[in-house]
Amino acid sequence: MGSVTEENGVKASPETQHPRKAFGWAARDNSGVLSPFSFSRRNNGDDDVTIKILYCGICHSDLHSIKNDWTNTIYPIVPGHEIVGTVTEVGSNVRKFKVGDKVGVGCLVNSCRSCDGCKQGFENYCPRMILTYNSIDADGTMTYGGYSDMVVVDEHFIVRIPATMPLDKGAPLLCAGITVYSPLKYFGLNEQGKHIGVVGLGGLGHVAVKFAKAFGVKVTVISSSPRKEKEAIERLGADAFMVSSNPEQMQAAMGTMDGIINTVSAVHSLMPLLFLLKTRGKMIMVGAPDKPLELPVFSLIMGGKIVAGSCIGGMQDTQEMLDFAAKHNVTADIELIGMDYVNKAMERLAKADVRYRFVIDIANTLTAA
Amino acid sequence: MAKLPEEEHPEKAFGWAARDSNGVLSPFKFSRRSSGPKDVNIKILYCGVCHSDLHFVKNEWGMSIYPIVPGHEIVGIVTEVGSMVQKFRVGNAVGVGCMVGGCDECEDCKRGWESYCPKTILTYSNIYHDGTVTYGGYSDRIVVEEHYVVRFPDGLPKDAGAPLLCAGITVYSPMRYYGLAEPGTHLGVVGLGGLGHLAVKFAKAFGAKVTVISTSPSKEKEAIEHLGADAFLVSRNAEQMKAAARTMDGILDTVSAKHYLLPLMELLKSHGKLVLVGAPEEPLELPAFPLLVGRKLVGGSATGGMQETQEMLDFAAKHNITADIEIIPMNYINTAMERLAKADVKYRFVIDVANTLSA
């Protein structure tokens, strides 16, 4: 199945399937190499908001998708779901936004709006949710993401960027931020005095440390790299740091954590991490290894412990997260790049060579061919 | 030189023990401590045969201390109480489950989560406060600290109620803790054995809708007509499993053999909970995606605390919940263990200790 759709019996290309010209960078095959791409966006409907994109964060999911790691990519793919921009047009039903507002779009652009999940603010668990890119929209066309000049999105799936938040450093919060904020809140790990572990210090991990500290929670970073300790403690504010392959450190911390936010997306051993949890402790997986992990059942049973998953967050939570972040000065640590650096950025991301998120300066560096 | 089991303590006792990991049980003389001020002395009437007993006599978990007198589903009558005992009198019917001691001061003990206390002392094959090995319920009598004894309700038959002391609490506790005991909840129960059949009964008493998931189509009639389950799925039947996708609030998985979790996770609604109470020795495969996309969880649970065990028994008495048992004499125990290994029992053996255990 390709990216073209039928219109009046004639196959439409990405450039012609919608009435408004758009421009971005796309990957055409699983080499994942991105290059300039002309396509089109729908007209602004009554419930829609048109956004001129200023910045877009590079999420590790973008890398997985362009390389078809999850075997569900439809090419050409325009990634990007950490979008910040300016409103340039609003539909007649739109109440929350006006032209000129600074807004954000995350991983979702639509959902069924009627299931229990949607009604409870869990649009991210709706079985019919539509992702910002690489998803089939209600009209049968592909969604294209934020590595582009503009996007048209239903008002419900847009959030306001608080006035005090820097737009470039705030962009990664649209995915990385909500991905860690939501489980901290849902699983009760945001209560003062609790002790959580954060496994992995990357895009998700570094934001998890910042949010947890803002909540008043004690944070121990668990990492495979000893050299990240100074960074974790002095710059990010973690209370403690452990090297996961150091058995003495790990043993000394056994049974001390109320919860663990596990951001690691490679296959790894869960048992030593489960031992760190107190009785009834919770390990929340937010990283998504593409092969199954080994679950040592005894470790769960002896301790009544939980391994749970969490995936981004709902729209209301996302707005709440941004407002909380603005209030507590939580932003991502970023490396701002030009659009044509994106392939190099992807190579570096694959080696975790970034502190801690690349953000594309779309407005200043994305130019139509 | 270590004392012989017969000489360690002042009171003579008699039971059946396994001497080594071939797991064969035979008559065994040993001794029990005198009742201290906080102790309750119990004449044992019945003892359930739990699958853990089988694992232990064969040292499958690598922690057995031989000779082992197993048995932690004990029902008996109080014959003596220590001077500080308040809850029990001579003649009371009481139960003893999987624990006979703990630290009593850690957070877990104080919250009524004694089964998670790192210093919990198991009813058998564990080291007690005085350094001696604990011996379980395949014996004529036992002395237990008051805190670890529960009152056995009048309305419950002592034989069919014995398995509640382990199997019952093992399914009741997670249903309560994980919020799967609400009326209208749809609960899946995987495996229809000692744990599974009681899970169905408790869940129905809670007002839940119950679907049994099993590898054996032959168990369907039993599950629905006898145990009261609302539905039955054969786990190997892909169509049935697919039709039931995203329908369950929770699943209680009692299976202790290695098996796949992914098909079970797919049966859960979003925010659904898969609770493991069976304990496979080897790790199971945990695919991360189904957890994330749906915010599902996999949790473990190990027996339950003392207060909840009492609560469970009182609930069982009120709702007439007992185990389906096969009563056996003490000298049938080795055959029973062989049959248990093949799951050839509906659904728990219970040893008629009082009438058939003779020195």
GROMACS .gro file of N, CA and C in nm, chain A residues 70 122 125-127 129 182-183 186-187 270 278-280 282 285-298 300-311, chain B residues 61 107-108 113 115-117 173 177-178 246 261 270-271 276-289 291-302 308:
model
  246
   70TRP      N    1   0.966  -0.074   1.326
   70TRP     CA    2   0.844  -0.133   1.382
   70TRP      C    3   0.757  -0.196   1.274
  122PHE      N    4  -0.820   1.004   2.800
  122PHE     CA    5  -0.715   0.910   2.763
  122PHE      C    6  -0.716   0.889   2.612
  125TYR      N    7  -0.508   0.629   2.445
  125TYR     CA    8  -0.536   0.486   2.450
  125TYR      C    9  -0.659   0.450   2.367
  126CYS      N   10  -0.704   0.543   2.286
  126CYS     CA   11  -0.819   0.515   2.201
  126CYS      C   12  -0.775   0.418   2.092
  127PRO      N   13  -0.852   0.311   2.070
  127PRO     CA   14  -0.811   0.214   1.967
  127PRO      C   15  -0.811   0.274   1.827
  129MET      N   16  -0.708   0.596   1.759
  129MET     CA   17  -0.636   0.723   1.757
  129MET      C   18  -0.556   0.737   1.628
  182SER      N   19   0.299   1.186   3.244
  182SER     CA   20   0.174   1.111   3.259
  182SER      C   21   0.187   0.993   3.356
  183PRO      N   22   0.287   0.905   3.339
  183PRO     CA   23   0.297   0.795   3.434
  183PRO      C   24   0.339   0.837   3.575
  186TYR      N   25  -0.004   0.932   3.701
  186TYR     CA   26  -0.105   0.824   3.705
  186TYR      C   27  -0.070   0.718   3.809
  187PHE      N   28   0.061   0.689   3.823
  187PHE     CA   29   0.100   0.582   3.915
  187PHE      C   30   0.139   0.635   4.053
  270LEU      N   31   1.551  -0.707   3.340
  270LEU     CA   32   1.460  -0.641   3.434
  270LEU      C   33   1.487  -0.679   3.579
  278LYS      N   34   1.068  -0.122   4.634
  278LYS     CA   35   1.008  -0.163   4.762
  278LYS      C   36   0.894  -0.261   4.732
  279THR      N   37   0.840  -0.319   4.841
  279THR     CA   38   0.720  -0.401   4.826
  279THR      C   39   0.612  -0.318   4.756
  280ARG      N   40   0.541  -0.381   4.664
  280ARG     CA   41   0.434  -0.314   4.588
  280ARG      C   42   0.487  -0.203   4.499
  282LYS      N   43   0.649  -0.007   4.166
  282LYS     CA   44   0.601  -0.011   4.028
  282LYS      C   45   0.711   0.028   3.931
  285MET      N   46   0.739   0.109   3.217
  285MET     CA   47   0.816   0.108   3.093
  285MET      C   48   0.763   0.217   3.002
  286VAL      N   49   0.851   0.309   2.964
  286VAL     CA   50   0.810   0.407   2.863
  286VAL      C   51   0.895   0.392   2.737
  287GLY      N   52   1.005   0.320   2.750
  287GLY     CA   53   1.084   0.287   2.632
  287GLY      C   54   1.024   0.162   2.571
  288ALA      N   55   1.041   0.144   2.443
  288ALA     CA   56   0.974   0.032   2.376
  288ALA      C   57   1.073  -0.057   2.303
  289PRO      N   58   1.136  -0.151   2.374
  289PRO     CA   59   1.224  -0.244   2.304
  289PRO      C   60   1.145  -0.320   2.199
  290ASP      N   61   1.206  -0.349   2.086
  290ASP     CA   62   1.126  -0.414   1.982
  290ASP      C   63   1.124  -0.565   1.995
  291LYS      N   64   1.201  -0.619   2.091
  291LYS     CA   65   1.189  -0.763   2.119
  291LYS      C   66   1.142  -0.779   2.264
  292PRO      N   67   1.077  -0.893   2.294
  292PRO     CA   68   1.027  -0.910   2.430
  292PRO      C   69   1.140  -0.912   2.533
  293LEU      N   70   1.109  -0.866   2.653
  293LEU     CA   71   1.205  -0.873   2.763
  293LEU      C   72   1.176  -0.998   2.843
  294GLU      N   73   1.272  -1.037   2.926
  294GLU     CA   74   1.248  -1.151   3.015
  294GLU      C   75   1.187  -1.101   3.145
  295LEU      N   76   1.074  -1.159   3.181
  295LEU     CA   77   1.009  -1.119   3.306
  295LEU      C   78   1.032  -1.227   3.410
  296PRO      N   79   1.113  -1.197   3.513
  296PRO     CA   80   1.134  -1.297   3.617
  296PRO      C   81   1.014  -1.295   3.710
  297VAL      N   82   0.928  -1.392   3.699
  297VAL     CA   83   0.800  -1.387   3.769
  297VAL      C   84   0.816  -1.387   3.921
  298PHE      N   85   0.913  -1.466   3.969
  298PHE     CA   86   0.936  -1.469   4.114
  298PHE      C   87   0.958  -1.330   4.171
  300LEU      N   88   0.844  -1.056   4.076
  300LEU     CA   89   0.719  -0.981   4.084
  300LEU      C   90   0.634  -1.030   4.200
  301ILE      N   91   0.627  -1.164   4.210
  301ILE     CA   92   0.539  -1.222   4.310
  301ILE      C   93   0.590  -1.194   4.451
  302MET      N   94   0.720  -1.219   4.472
  302MET     CA   95   0.778  -1.194   4.605
  302MET      C   96   0.796  -1.045   4.620
  303GLY      N   97   0.697  -0.975   4.659
  303GLY     CA   98   0.705  -0.831   4.665
  303GLY      C   99   0.582  -0.767   4.607
  304GLY      N  100   0.496  -0.847   4.545
  304GLY     CA  101   0.372  -0.792   4.491
  304GLY      C  102   0.397  -0.673   4.400
  305LYS      N  103   0.503  -0.684   4.317
  305LYS     CA  104   0.544  -0.568   4.238
  305LYS      C  105   0.474  -0.564   4.103
  306ILE      N  106   0.485  -0.451   4.039
  306ILE     CA  107   0.414  -0.427   3.913
  306ILE      C  108   0.511  -0.382   3.805
  307VAL      N  109   0.492  -0.433   3.683
  307VAL     CA  110   0.556  -0.375   3.565
  307VAL      C  111   0.443  -0.323   3.478
  308ALA      N  112   0.443  -0.194   3.450
  308ALA     CA  113   0.336  -0.137   3.370
  308ALA      C  114   0.395  -0.065   3.251
  309GLY      N  115   0.310  -0.033   3.155
  309GLY     CA  116   0.356   0.046   3.042
  309GLY      C  117   0.282   0.177   3.040
  310SER      N  118   0.337   0.273   2.970
  310SER     CA  119   0.267   0.400   2.954
  310SER      C  120   0.309   0.462   2.822
  311CYS      N  121   0.215   0.525   2.756
  311CYS     CA  122   0.241   0.576   2.623
  311CYS      C  123   0.188   0.718   2.612
  430TRP      N  124   1.264  -2.529   4.407
  430TRP     CA  125   1.299  -2.388   4.420
  430TRP      C  126   1.433  -2.367   4.488
  476GLU      N  127   0.771  -0.173   5.765
  476GLU     CA  128   0.653  -0.109   5.704
  476GLU      C  129   0.555  -0.211   5.650
  477ASP      N  130   0.609  -0.317   5.591
  477ASP     CA  131   0.520  -0.418   5.532
  477ASP      C  132   0.436  -0.486   5.640
  482TRP      N  133   0.092  -0.634   5.539
  482TRP     CA  134   0.146  -0.703   5.423
  482TRP      C  135   0.254  -0.801   5.467
  484SER      N  136   0.314  -1.097   5.425
  484SER     CA  137   0.372  -1.193   5.329
  484SER      C  138   0.485  -1.132   5.248
  485TYR      N  139   0.499  -0.999   5.255
  485TYR     CA  140   0.607  -0.935   5.180
  485TYR      C  141   0.723  -0.893   5.271
  486CYS      N  142   0.710  -0.918   5.398
  486CYS     CA  143   0.818  -0.882   5.490
  486CYS      C  144   0.942  -0.963   5.453
  542SER      N  145  -0.646  -1.198   4.781
  542SER     CA  146  -0.565  -1.079   4.806
  542SER      C  147  -0.543  -0.995   4.680
  546TYR      N  148  -0.650  -0.613   4.607
  546TYR     CA  149  -0.546  -0.512   4.594
  546TYR      C  150  -0.549  -0.444   4.457
  547TYR      N  151  -0.569  -0.524   4.352
  547TYR     CA  152  -0.563  -0.469   4.217
  547TYR      C  153  -0.699  -0.418   4.169
  615ARG      N  154  -0.951  -0.720   2.420
  615ARG     CA  155  -0.990  -0.595   2.481
  615ARG      C  156  -1.124  -0.601   2.554
  630LEU      N  157   0.261  -1.469   2.761
  630LEU     CA  158   0.179  -1.363   2.819
  630LEU      C  159   0.109  -1.279   2.714
  639SER      N  160  -0.781  -0.140   2.775
  639SER     CA  161  -0.673  -0.048   2.813
  639SER      C  162  -0.681  -0.028   2.964
  640HIS      N  163  -0.566  -0.007   3.026
  640HIS     CA  164  -0.555   0.003   3.172
  640HIS      C  165  -0.583  -0.130   3.242
  645LEU      N  166  -0.008  -1.213   3.817
  645LEU     CA  167   0.053  -1.347   3.819
  645LEU      C  168   0.057  -1.399   3.961
  646VAL      N  169  -0.006  -1.515   3.982
  646VAL     CA  170   0.005  -1.580   4.114
  646VAL      C  171   0.067  -1.717   4.102
  647GLY      N  172   0.072  -1.769   3.980
  647GLY     CA  173   0.145  -1.894   3.958
  647GLY      C  174   0.291  -1.857   3.940
  648ALA      N  175   0.381  -1.944   3.973
  648ALA     CA  176   0.522  -1.906   3.973
  648ALA      C  177   0.607  -1.997   3.886
  649PRO      N  178   0.613  -1.966   3.755
  649PRO     CA  179   0.702  -2.045   3.669
  649PRO      C  180   0.846  -2.025   3.714
  650GLU      N  181   0.925  -2.129   3.704
  650GLU     CA  182   1.064  -2.114   3.749
  650GLU      C  183   1.145  -2.030   3.654
  651GLU      N  184   1.114  -2.042   3.522
  651GLU     CA  185   1.193  -1.966   3.426
  651GLU      C  186   1.124  -1.834   3.394
  652PRO      N  187   1.202  -1.735   3.351
  652PRO     CA  188   1.139  -1.608   3.317
  652PRO      C  189   1.041  -1.625   3.200
  653LEU      N  190   0.941  -1.541   3.196
  653LEU     CA  191   0.847  -1.541   3.084
  653LEU      C  192   0.881  -1.426   2.991
  654GLU      N  193   0.835  -1.436   2.866
  654GLU     CA  194   0.858  -1.326   2.772
  654GLU      C  195   0.761  -1.213   2.798
  655LEU      N  196   0.814  -1.092   2.808
  655LEU     CA  197   0.727  -0.976   2.827
  655LEU      C  198   0.746  -0.881   2.710
  656PRO      N  199   0.648  -0.878   2.618
  656PRO     CA  200   0.660  -0.782   2.509
  656PRO      C  201   0.622  -0.643   2.559
  657ALA      N  202   0.707  -0.544   2.531
  657ALA     CA  203   0.683  -0.411   2.590
  657ALA      C  204   0.567  -0.336   2.526
  658PHE      N  205   0.556  -0.346   2.392
  658PHE     CA  206   0.453  -0.266   2.322
  658PHE      C  207   0.312  -0.280   2.378
  660LEU      N  208   0.216  -0.341   2.661
  660LEU     CA  209   0.205  -0.273   2.790
  660LEU      C  210   0.187  -0.124   2.770
  661LEU      N  211   0.270  -0.070   2.679
  661LEU     CA  212   0.269   0.074   2.660
  661LEU      C  213   0.139   0.119   2.594
  662VAL      N  214   0.105   0.051   2.484
  662VAL     CA  215  -0.011   0.092   2.407
  662VAL      C  216  -0.136   0.039   2.478
  663GLY      N  217  -0.183   0.106   2.577
  663GLY     CA  218  -0.293   0.056   2.656
  663GLY      C  219  -0.268   0.071   2.804
  664ARG      N  220  -0.148   0.119   2.838
  664ARG     CA  221  -0.109   0.138   2.977
  664ARG      C  222  -0.153   0.020   3.064
  665LYS      N  223  -0.115  -0.098   3.018
  665LYS     CA  224  -0.151  -0.218   3.093
  665LYS      C  225  -0.042  -0.248   3.194
  666LEU      N  226  -0.074  -0.335   3.287
  666LEU     CA  227   0.031  -0.372   3.380
  666LEU      C  228   0.031  -0.522   3.405
  667VAL      N  229   0.150  -0.569   3.444
  667VAL     CA  230   0.165  -0.706   3.490
  667VAL      C  231   0.209  -0.696   3.635
  668GLY      N  232   0.135  -0.757   3.725
  668GLY     CA  233   0.170  -0.748   3.866
  668GLY      C  234   0.184  -0.886   3.925
  669GLY      N  235   0.256  -0.895   4.036
  669GLY     CA  236   0.267  -1.023   4.105
  669GLY      C  237   0.194  -1.015   4.238
  670SER      N  238   0.166  -1.130   4.295
  670SER     CA  239   0.105  -1.132   4.427
  670SER      C  240   0.141  -1.263   4.496
  671ALA      N  241   0.174  -1.255   4.626
  671ALA     CA  242   0.216  -1.372   4.701
  671ALA      C  243   0.129  -1.387   4.825
  677GLU      N  244  -0.600  -0.977   5.612
  677GLU     CA  245  -0.680  -1.009   5.494
  677GLU      C  246  -0.716  -1.157   5.489
   0.00000   0.00000   0.00000
